[in-house]
Short mmCIF file of C-alpha atoms and ligand atoms in Angstrom, two decimals:
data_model
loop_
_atom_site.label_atom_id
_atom_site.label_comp_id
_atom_site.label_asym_id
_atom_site.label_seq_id
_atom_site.Cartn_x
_atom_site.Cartn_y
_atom_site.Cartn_z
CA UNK A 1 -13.58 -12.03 -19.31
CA UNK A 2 -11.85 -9.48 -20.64
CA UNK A 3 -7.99 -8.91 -19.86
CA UNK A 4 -6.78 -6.77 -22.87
CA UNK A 5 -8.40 -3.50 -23.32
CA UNK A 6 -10.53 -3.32 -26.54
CA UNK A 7 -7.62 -1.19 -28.57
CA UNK A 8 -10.06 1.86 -28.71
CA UNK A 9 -7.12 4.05 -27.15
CA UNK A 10 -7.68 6.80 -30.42
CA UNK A 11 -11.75 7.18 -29.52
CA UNK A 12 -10.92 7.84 -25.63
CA UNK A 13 -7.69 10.27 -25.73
CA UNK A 14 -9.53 13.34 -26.32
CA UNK A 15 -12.20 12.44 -23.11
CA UNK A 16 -8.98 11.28 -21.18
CA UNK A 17 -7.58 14.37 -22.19
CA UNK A 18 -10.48 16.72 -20.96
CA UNK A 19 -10.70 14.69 -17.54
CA UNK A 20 -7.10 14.61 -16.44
CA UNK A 21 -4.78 16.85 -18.40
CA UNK A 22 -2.80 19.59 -16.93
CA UNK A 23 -0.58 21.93 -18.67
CA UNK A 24 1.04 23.19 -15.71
CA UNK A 25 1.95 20.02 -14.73
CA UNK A 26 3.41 19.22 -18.27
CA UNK A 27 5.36 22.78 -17.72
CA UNK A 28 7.03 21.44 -14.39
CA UNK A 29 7.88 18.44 -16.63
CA UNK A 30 9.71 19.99 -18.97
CA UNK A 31 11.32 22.70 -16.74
CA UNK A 32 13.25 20.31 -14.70
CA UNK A 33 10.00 20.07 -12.08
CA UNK A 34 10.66 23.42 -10.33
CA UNK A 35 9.93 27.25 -10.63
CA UNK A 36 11.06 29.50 -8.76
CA UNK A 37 10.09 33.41 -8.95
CA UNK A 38 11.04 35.98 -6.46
CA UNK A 39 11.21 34.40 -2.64
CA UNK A 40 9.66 31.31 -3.82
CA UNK A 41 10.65 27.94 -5.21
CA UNK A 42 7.94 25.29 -5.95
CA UNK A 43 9.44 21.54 -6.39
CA UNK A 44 7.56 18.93 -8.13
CA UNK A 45 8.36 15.04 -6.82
CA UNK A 46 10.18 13.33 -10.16
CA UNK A 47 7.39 10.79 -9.81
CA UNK A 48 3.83 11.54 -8.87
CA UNK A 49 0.18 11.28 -10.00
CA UNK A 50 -1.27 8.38 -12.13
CA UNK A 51 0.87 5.13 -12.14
CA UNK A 52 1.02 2.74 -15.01
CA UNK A 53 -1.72 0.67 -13.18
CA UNK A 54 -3.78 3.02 -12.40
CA UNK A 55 -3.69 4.91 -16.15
CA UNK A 56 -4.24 1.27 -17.68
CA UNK A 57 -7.73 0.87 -15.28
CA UNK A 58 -8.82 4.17 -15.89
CA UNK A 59 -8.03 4.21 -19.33
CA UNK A 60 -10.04 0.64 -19.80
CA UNK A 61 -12.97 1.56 -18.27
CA UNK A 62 -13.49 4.48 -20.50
CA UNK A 63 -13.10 2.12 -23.36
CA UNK A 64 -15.89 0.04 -21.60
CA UNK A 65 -17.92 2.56 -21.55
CA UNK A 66 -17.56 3.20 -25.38
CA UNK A 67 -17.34 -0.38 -26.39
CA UNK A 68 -20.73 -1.06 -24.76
CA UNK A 69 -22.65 1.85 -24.94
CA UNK A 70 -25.97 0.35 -24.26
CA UNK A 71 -25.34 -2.38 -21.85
CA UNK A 72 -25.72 -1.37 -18.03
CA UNK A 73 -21.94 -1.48 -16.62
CA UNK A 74 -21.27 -2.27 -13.07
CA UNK A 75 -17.60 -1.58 -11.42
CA UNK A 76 -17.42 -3.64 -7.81
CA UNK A 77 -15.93 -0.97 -6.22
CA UNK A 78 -14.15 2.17 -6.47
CA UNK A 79 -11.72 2.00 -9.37
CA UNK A 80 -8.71 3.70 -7.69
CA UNK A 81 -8.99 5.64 -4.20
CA UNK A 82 -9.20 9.62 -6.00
CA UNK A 83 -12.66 10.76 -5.35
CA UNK A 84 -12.83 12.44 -8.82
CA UNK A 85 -11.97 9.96 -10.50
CA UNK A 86 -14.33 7.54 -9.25
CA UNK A 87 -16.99 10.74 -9.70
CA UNK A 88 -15.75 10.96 -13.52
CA UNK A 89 -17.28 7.17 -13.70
CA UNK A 90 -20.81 7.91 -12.04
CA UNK A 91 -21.46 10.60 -14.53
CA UNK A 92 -20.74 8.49 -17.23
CA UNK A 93 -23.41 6.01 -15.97
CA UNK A 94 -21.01 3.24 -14.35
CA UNK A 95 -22.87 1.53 -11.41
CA UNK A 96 -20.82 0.66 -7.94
CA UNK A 97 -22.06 -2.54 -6.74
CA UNK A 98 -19.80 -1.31 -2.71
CA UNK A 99 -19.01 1.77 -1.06
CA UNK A 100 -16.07 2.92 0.68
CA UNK A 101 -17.83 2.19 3.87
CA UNK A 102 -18.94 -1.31 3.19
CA UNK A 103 -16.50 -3.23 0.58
CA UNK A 104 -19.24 -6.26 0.66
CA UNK A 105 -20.10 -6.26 -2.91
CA UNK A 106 -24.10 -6.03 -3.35
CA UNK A 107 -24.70 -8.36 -6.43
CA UNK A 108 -28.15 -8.44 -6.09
CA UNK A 109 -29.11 -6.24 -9.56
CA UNK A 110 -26.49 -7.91 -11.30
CA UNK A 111 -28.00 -9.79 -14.51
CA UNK A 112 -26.72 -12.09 -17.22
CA UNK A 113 -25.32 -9.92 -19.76
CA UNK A 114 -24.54 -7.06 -17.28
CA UNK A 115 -20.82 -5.69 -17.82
CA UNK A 116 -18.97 -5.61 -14.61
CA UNK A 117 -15.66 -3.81 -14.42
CA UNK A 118 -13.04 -5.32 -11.58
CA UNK A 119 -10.68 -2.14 -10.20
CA UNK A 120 -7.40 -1.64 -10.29
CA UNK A 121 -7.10 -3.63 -6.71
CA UNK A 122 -8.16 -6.74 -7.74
CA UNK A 123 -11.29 -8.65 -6.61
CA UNK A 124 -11.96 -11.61 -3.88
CA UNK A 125 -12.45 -15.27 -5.93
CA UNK A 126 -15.70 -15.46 -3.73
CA UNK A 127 -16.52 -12.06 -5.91
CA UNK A 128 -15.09 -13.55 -9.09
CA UNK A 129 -16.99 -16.69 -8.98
CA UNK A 130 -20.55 -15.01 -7.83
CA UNK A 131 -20.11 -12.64 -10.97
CA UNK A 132 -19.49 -15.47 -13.09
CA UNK A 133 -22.47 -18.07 -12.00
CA UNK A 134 -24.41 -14.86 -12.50
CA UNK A 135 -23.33 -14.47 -16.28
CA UNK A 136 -21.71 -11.50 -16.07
CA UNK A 137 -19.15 -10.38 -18.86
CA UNK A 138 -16.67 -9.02 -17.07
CA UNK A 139 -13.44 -6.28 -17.71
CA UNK A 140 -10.93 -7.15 -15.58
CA UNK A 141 -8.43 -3.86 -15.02
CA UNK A 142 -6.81 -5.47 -12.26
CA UNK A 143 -2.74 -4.33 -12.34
CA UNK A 144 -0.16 -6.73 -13.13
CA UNK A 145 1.90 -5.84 -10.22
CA UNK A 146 -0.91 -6.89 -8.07
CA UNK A 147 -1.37 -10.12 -10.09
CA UNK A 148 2.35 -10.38 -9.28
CA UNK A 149 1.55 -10.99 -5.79
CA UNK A 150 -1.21 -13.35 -5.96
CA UNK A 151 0.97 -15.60 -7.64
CA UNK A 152 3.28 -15.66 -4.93
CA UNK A 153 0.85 -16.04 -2.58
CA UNK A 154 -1.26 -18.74 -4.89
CA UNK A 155 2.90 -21.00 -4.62
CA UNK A 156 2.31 -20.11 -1.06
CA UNK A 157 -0.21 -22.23 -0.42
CA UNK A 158 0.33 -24.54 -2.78
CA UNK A 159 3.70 -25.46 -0.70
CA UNK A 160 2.16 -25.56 2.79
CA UNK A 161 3.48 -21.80 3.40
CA UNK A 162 1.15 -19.72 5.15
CA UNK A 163 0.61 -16.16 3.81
CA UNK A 164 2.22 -13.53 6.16
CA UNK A 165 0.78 -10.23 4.05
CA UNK A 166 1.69 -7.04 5.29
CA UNK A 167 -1.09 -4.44 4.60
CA UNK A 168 -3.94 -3.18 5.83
CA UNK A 169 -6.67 -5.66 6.41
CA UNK A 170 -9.51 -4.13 5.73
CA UNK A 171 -8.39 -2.67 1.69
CA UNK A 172 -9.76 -3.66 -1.04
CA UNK A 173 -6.58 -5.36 -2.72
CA UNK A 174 -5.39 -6.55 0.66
CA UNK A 175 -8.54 -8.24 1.16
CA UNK A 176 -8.76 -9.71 -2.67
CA UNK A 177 -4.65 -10.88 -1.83
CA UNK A 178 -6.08 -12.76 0.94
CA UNK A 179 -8.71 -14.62 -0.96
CA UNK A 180 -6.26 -15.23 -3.50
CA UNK A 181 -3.67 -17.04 -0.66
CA UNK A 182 -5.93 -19.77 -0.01
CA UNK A 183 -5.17 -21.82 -2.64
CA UNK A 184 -7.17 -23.37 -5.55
CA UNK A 185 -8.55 -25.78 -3.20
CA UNK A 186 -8.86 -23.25 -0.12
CA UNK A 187 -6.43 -25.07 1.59
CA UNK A 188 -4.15 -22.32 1.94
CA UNK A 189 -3.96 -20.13 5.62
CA UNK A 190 -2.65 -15.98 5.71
CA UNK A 191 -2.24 -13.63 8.53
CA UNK A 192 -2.30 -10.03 7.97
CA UNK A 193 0.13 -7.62 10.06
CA UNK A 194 -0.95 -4.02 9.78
CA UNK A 195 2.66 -2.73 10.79
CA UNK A 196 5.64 -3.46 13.35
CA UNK A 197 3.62 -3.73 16.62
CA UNK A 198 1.44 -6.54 15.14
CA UNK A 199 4.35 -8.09 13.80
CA UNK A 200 6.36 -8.34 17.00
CA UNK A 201 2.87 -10.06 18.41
CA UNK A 202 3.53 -12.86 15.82
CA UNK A 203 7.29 -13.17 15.89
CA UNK A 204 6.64 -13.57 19.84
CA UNK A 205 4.09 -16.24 19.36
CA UNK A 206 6.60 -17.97 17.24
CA UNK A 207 9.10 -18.24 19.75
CA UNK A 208 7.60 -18.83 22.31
CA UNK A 209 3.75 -20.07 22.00
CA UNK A 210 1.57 -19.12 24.28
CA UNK A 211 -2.03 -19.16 24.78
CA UNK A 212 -3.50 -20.08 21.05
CA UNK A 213 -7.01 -19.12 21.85
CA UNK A 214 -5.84 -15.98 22.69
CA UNK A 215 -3.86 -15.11 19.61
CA UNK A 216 -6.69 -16.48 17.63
CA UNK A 217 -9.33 -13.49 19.15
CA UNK A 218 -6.41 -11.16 19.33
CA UNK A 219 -6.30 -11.88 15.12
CA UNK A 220 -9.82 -13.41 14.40
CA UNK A 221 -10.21 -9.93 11.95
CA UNK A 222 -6.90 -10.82 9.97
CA UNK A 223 -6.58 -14.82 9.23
CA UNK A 224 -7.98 -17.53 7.32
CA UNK A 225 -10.58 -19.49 8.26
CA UNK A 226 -9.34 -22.29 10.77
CA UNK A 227 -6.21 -20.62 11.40
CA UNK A 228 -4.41 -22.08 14.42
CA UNK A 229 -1.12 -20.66 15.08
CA UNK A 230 0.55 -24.00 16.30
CA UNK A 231 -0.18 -25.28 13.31
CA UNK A 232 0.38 -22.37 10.80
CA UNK A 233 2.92 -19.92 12.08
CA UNK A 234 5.99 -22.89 11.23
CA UNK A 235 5.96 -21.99 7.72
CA UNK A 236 5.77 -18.48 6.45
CA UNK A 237 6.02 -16.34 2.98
CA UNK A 238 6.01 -12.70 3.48
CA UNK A 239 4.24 -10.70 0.74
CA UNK A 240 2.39 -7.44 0.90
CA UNK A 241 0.08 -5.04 -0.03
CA UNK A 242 2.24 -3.24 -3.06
CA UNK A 243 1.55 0.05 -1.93
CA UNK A 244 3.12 -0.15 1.43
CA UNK A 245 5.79 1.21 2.97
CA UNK A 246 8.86 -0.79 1.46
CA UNK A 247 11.20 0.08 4.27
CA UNK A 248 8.42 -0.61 6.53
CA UNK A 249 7.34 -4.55 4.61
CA UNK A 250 11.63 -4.84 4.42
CA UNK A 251 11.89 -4.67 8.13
CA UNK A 252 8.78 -6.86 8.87
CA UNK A 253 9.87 -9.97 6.46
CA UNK A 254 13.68 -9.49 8.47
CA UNK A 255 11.49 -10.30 11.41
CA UNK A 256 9.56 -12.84 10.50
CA UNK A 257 12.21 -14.94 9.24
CA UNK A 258 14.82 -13.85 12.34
CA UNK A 259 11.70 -15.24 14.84
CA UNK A 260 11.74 -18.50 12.37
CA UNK A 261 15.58 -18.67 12.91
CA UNK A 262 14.89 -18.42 16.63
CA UNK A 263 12.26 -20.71 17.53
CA UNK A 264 13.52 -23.86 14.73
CA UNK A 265 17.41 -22.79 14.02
CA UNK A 266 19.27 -21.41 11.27
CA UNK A 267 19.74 -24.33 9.42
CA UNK A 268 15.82 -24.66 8.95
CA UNK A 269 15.38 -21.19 7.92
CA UNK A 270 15.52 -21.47 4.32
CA UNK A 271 13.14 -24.40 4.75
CA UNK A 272 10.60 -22.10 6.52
CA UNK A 273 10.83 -19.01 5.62
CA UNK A 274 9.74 -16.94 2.49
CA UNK A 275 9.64 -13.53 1.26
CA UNK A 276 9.07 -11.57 -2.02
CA UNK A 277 9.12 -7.75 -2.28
CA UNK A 278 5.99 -6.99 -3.60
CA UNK A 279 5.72 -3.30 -3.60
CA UNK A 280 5.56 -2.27 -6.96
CA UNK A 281 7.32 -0.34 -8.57
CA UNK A 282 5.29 2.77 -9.36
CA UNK A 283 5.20 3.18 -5.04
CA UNK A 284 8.64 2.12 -4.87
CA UNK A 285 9.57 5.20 -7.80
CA UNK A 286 7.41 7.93 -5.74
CA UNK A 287 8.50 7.06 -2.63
CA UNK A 288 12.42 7.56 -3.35
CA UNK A 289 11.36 10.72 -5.37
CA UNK A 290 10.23 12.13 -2.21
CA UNK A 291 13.35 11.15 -0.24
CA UNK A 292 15.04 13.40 -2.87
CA UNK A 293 12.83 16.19 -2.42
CA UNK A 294 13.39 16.02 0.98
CA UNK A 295 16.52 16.49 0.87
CA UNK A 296 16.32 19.85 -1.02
CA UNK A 297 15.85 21.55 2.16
CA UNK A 298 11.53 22.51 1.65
CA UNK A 299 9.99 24.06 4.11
CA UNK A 300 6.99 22.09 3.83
CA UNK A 301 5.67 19.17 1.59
CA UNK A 302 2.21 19.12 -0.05
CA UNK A 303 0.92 15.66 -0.37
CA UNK A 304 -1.87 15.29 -2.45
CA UNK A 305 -4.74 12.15 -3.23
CA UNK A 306 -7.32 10.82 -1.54
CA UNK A 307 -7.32 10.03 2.40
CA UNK A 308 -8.43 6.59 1.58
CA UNK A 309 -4.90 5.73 -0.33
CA UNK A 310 -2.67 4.03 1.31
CA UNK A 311 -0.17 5.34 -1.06
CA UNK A 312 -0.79 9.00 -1.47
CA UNK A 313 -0.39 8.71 3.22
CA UNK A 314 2.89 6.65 2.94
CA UNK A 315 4.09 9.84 1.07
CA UNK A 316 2.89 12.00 3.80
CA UNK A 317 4.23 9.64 6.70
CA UNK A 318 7.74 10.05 5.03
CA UNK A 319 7.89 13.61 5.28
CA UNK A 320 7.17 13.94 8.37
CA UNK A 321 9.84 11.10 9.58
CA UNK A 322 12.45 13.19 7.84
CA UNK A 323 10.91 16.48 10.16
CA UNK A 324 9.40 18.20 7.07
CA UNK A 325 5.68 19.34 7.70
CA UNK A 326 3.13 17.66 5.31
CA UNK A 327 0.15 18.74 4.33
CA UNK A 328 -2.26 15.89 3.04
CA UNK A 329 -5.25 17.07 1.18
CA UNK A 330 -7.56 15.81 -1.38
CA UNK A 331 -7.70 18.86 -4.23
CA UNK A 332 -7.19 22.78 -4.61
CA UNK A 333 -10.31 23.42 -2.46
CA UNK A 334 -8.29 22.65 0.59
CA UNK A 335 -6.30 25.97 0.31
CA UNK A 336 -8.21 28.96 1.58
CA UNK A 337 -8.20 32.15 0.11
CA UNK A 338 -7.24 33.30 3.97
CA UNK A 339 -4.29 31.28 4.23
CA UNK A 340 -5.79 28.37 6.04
CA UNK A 341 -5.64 24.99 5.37
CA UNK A 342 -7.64 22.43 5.67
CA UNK A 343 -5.70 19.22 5.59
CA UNK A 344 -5.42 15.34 6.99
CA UNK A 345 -2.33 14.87 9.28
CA UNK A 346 -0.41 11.85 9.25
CA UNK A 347 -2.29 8.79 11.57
CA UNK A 348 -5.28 10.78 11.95
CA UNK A 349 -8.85 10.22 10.48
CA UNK A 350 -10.17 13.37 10.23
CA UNK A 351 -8.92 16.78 8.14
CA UNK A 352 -8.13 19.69 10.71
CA UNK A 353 -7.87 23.57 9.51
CA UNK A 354 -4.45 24.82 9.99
CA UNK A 355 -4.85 29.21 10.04
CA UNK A 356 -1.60 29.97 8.64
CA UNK A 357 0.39 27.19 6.93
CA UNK A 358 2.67 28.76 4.25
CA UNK A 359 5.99 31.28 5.36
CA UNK A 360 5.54 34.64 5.18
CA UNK A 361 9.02 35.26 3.53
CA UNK A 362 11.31 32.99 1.68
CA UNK A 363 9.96 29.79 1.43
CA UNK A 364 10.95 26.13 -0.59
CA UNK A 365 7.52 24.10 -1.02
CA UNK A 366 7.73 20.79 -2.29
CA UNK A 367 4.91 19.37 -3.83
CA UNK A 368 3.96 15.17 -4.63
CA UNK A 369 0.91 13.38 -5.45
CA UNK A 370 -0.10 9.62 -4.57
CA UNK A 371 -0.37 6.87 -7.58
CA UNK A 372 -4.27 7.46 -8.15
CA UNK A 373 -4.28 11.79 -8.19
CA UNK A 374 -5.01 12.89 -11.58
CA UNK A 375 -2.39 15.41 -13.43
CA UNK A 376 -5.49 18.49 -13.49
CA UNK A 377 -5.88 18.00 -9.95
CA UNK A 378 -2.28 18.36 -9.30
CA UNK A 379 -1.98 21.34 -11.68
CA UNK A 380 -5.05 23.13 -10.11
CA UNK A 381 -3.03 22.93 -6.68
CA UNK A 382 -0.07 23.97 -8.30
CA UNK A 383 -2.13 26.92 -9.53
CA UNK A 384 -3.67 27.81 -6.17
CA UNK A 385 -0.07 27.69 -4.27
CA UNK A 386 1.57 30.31 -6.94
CA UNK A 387 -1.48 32.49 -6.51
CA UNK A 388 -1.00 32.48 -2.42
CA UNK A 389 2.23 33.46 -3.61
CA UNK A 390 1.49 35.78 -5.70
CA UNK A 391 3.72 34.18 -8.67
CA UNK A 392 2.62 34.43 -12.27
CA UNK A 393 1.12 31.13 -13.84
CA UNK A 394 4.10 30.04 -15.98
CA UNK A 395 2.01 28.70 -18.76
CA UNK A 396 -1.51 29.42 -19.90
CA UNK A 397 -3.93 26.88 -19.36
CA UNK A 398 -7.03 27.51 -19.63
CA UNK A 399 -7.24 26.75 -22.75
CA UNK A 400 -5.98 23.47 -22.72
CA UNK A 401 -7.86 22.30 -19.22
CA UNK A 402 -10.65 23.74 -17.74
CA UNK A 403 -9.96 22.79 -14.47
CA UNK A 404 -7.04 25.14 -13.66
S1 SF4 B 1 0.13 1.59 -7.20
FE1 SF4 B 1 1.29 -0.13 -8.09
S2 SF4 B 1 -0.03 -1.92 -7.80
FE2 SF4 B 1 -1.33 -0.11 -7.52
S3 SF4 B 1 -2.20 0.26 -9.54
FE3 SF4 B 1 -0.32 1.50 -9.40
S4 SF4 B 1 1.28 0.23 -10.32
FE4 SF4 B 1 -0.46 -1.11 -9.84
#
């Protein structure tokens, strides 16, 4: 297993360089992340793009790539949720052993020998261990702050707590978390609550049980094996899926422990009742640097990474909380040359084409980018929003990346 990278940072700069650089986006960097020209004022978020988890995962599996250039190299599922990215791999020959649609991971072509690369989020121990037994030399990118949680999760069941994980049940790192909170000895029990509603389903469980069969249908898709909520709702440490909503996982662990307090007393509360921010601190940083942008006064917000991050929509939810239109797409191709857009709205599935989406006169357009979007991908929006403008690029770049 390797943990480390194989220090082979010099050989892979200039390909890093050619697959995610942007100029323009270096430009907003060093101009105080705004431009404004005539009626117009672009605002970049402080924080966007590329995390330090995400650059370390991307950044290793390019150094697989080079450190075993014969072997055949597997990755068990997308490395980080940016279609381009994950596109970037498949050209350079990396196999995906799952799909978006289906995260069961087909090990069937694996061989001894094989390299296997584990994403960003983390794998299942049922994964781990199947790779192993099958000889596998595996490159393990998973992020620390993710490792972070499985520890606290791994104590969790150690003590007899039962994993409360807020996050969505059916994500890759959510689902690798859960694995993780059984224990060494799978003794361990979690729940997972998607959001409020499903926690105030729980919390009224705990104070008042009800019908146990019930809540165990009602849940079947989100808890352990053998979970029984007379037996495992008593004792409970809150952690979550670290690109949540932290205001969101804040208010859940409050009531968790508050229904604890209820049903068994304050005095037993510190007895029962666990909880560990675990949103990291990359989604913690772009979060409150869209809160500031928001309260520059922008006509609209442009969100952009792929519909399948959970981080990249927590962005877009924000906005629209504060009132601010936000306009989630997945790359420049979105914005028409007509003035449409074609965009995913907050809670919804599927993009919808909005005609006219940009003021015809004075307008203040902030712009962000979830933790797995790529710095060319932000610059080539960038790009395509001046020209609807009709605003000079600021900075040439074509020489520097092809994309914009
Ligand atoms: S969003 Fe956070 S947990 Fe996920 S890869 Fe980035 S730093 Fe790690």
């Amino acid at each position: 297993m390797f943990r480390k990278g194989f220090g082979l940072g010099s050989e892979i700069a200039p390909a890093l360089t050619r697959d995610y650089h942007s100029a323009l986006v270096e430009w907003f960097r060093n101009n105080g992340f705004s431009l404004t020209a005539d009626d117009t004022t672009i605002l970049l978020a402080s924080e966007l793009g590329f995390c330090y988890g995400v650059d370390r995962a991307v950044e290793y599996a390019y150094e697989t790539r080079h450190k075993f250039p014969d072997r055949r190299i597997y990755i068990t599922g997308e490395i980080i949720h940016n279609p381009h990215v994950n596109d970037k791999l498949r050209e350079m020959e990396i196999l995906f052993l799952s799909t978006p649609d289906n995260l069961e991971i087909d090990l069937d072509a694996v061989e001894a020998g094989d390299v296997v690369i584990l994403p960003a989020f983390g794998a299942r121990v049922e994964d781990l261990n199947a790779l192993r037994e099958r000889g596998a030399v595996l490159v393990d990118t998973t992020c620390g702050s993710v490792l972070n949680v499985w520890k606290n999760v791994q104590r969790n069941a150690r003590d007899g707590f039962t994993s409360a994980i807020h996050g969505k049940v059916a994500h890759e790192e959510t689902r690798a978390t859960a694995s993780w909170a059984r224990g060494a000895e799978g003794q361990g029990h979690y729940l997972v609550v998607r959001d409020m509603g499903e926690t105030e389903e729980v919390c009224r469980y705990i104070e008042e049980p009800g019908e146990s069969a019930a809540f165990r249908t009602r849940f079947a898709h989100a808890c352990s094996p053998g979970f029984d909520p007379d037996l495992h709702l008593g004792h409970l440490g809150v952690a979550n899926q670290t690109t949540m909503l932290s205001s969101d996982s804040l208010a859940i662990a409050r009531r968790l422990g508050q229904a604890l307090t209820t049903r068994y007393g304050a005095s037993e509360q510190a007895r029962r009742f666990r909880s560990f921010d675990t949103i990291c601190s990359a989604t913690q940083e772009r979060q409150d640097a869209v809160v500031d942008l928001l309260a520059m006064n922008l006509d609209l917000l442009v969100v952009i990474g792929g519909y399948n991050s959970s981080n990249t929509n927590h962005l877009a939810e924000l906005s629209i909380d504060h009132g601010t239109p936000a306009f989630h797409i997945e790359d420049f191709t979105a914005l028409n040359s007509d003035g449409s857009i074609r965009y995913k709205p907050v809670h919804n599935a599927d993009e919808i084409i909005e005609p006219s989406w940009l003021p015809r006169g004075p307008a203040r357009i902030g712009v962000t980018a979830g933790a797995s979007t790529p710095n060319n991908h932000i610059g080539q929006v960038l790009a395509a929003i001046l020209n609807l403008r009709r605003v000079a690029l600021p900075v040439e770049t074509s020489s520097i990346c092809h994309a914009e």
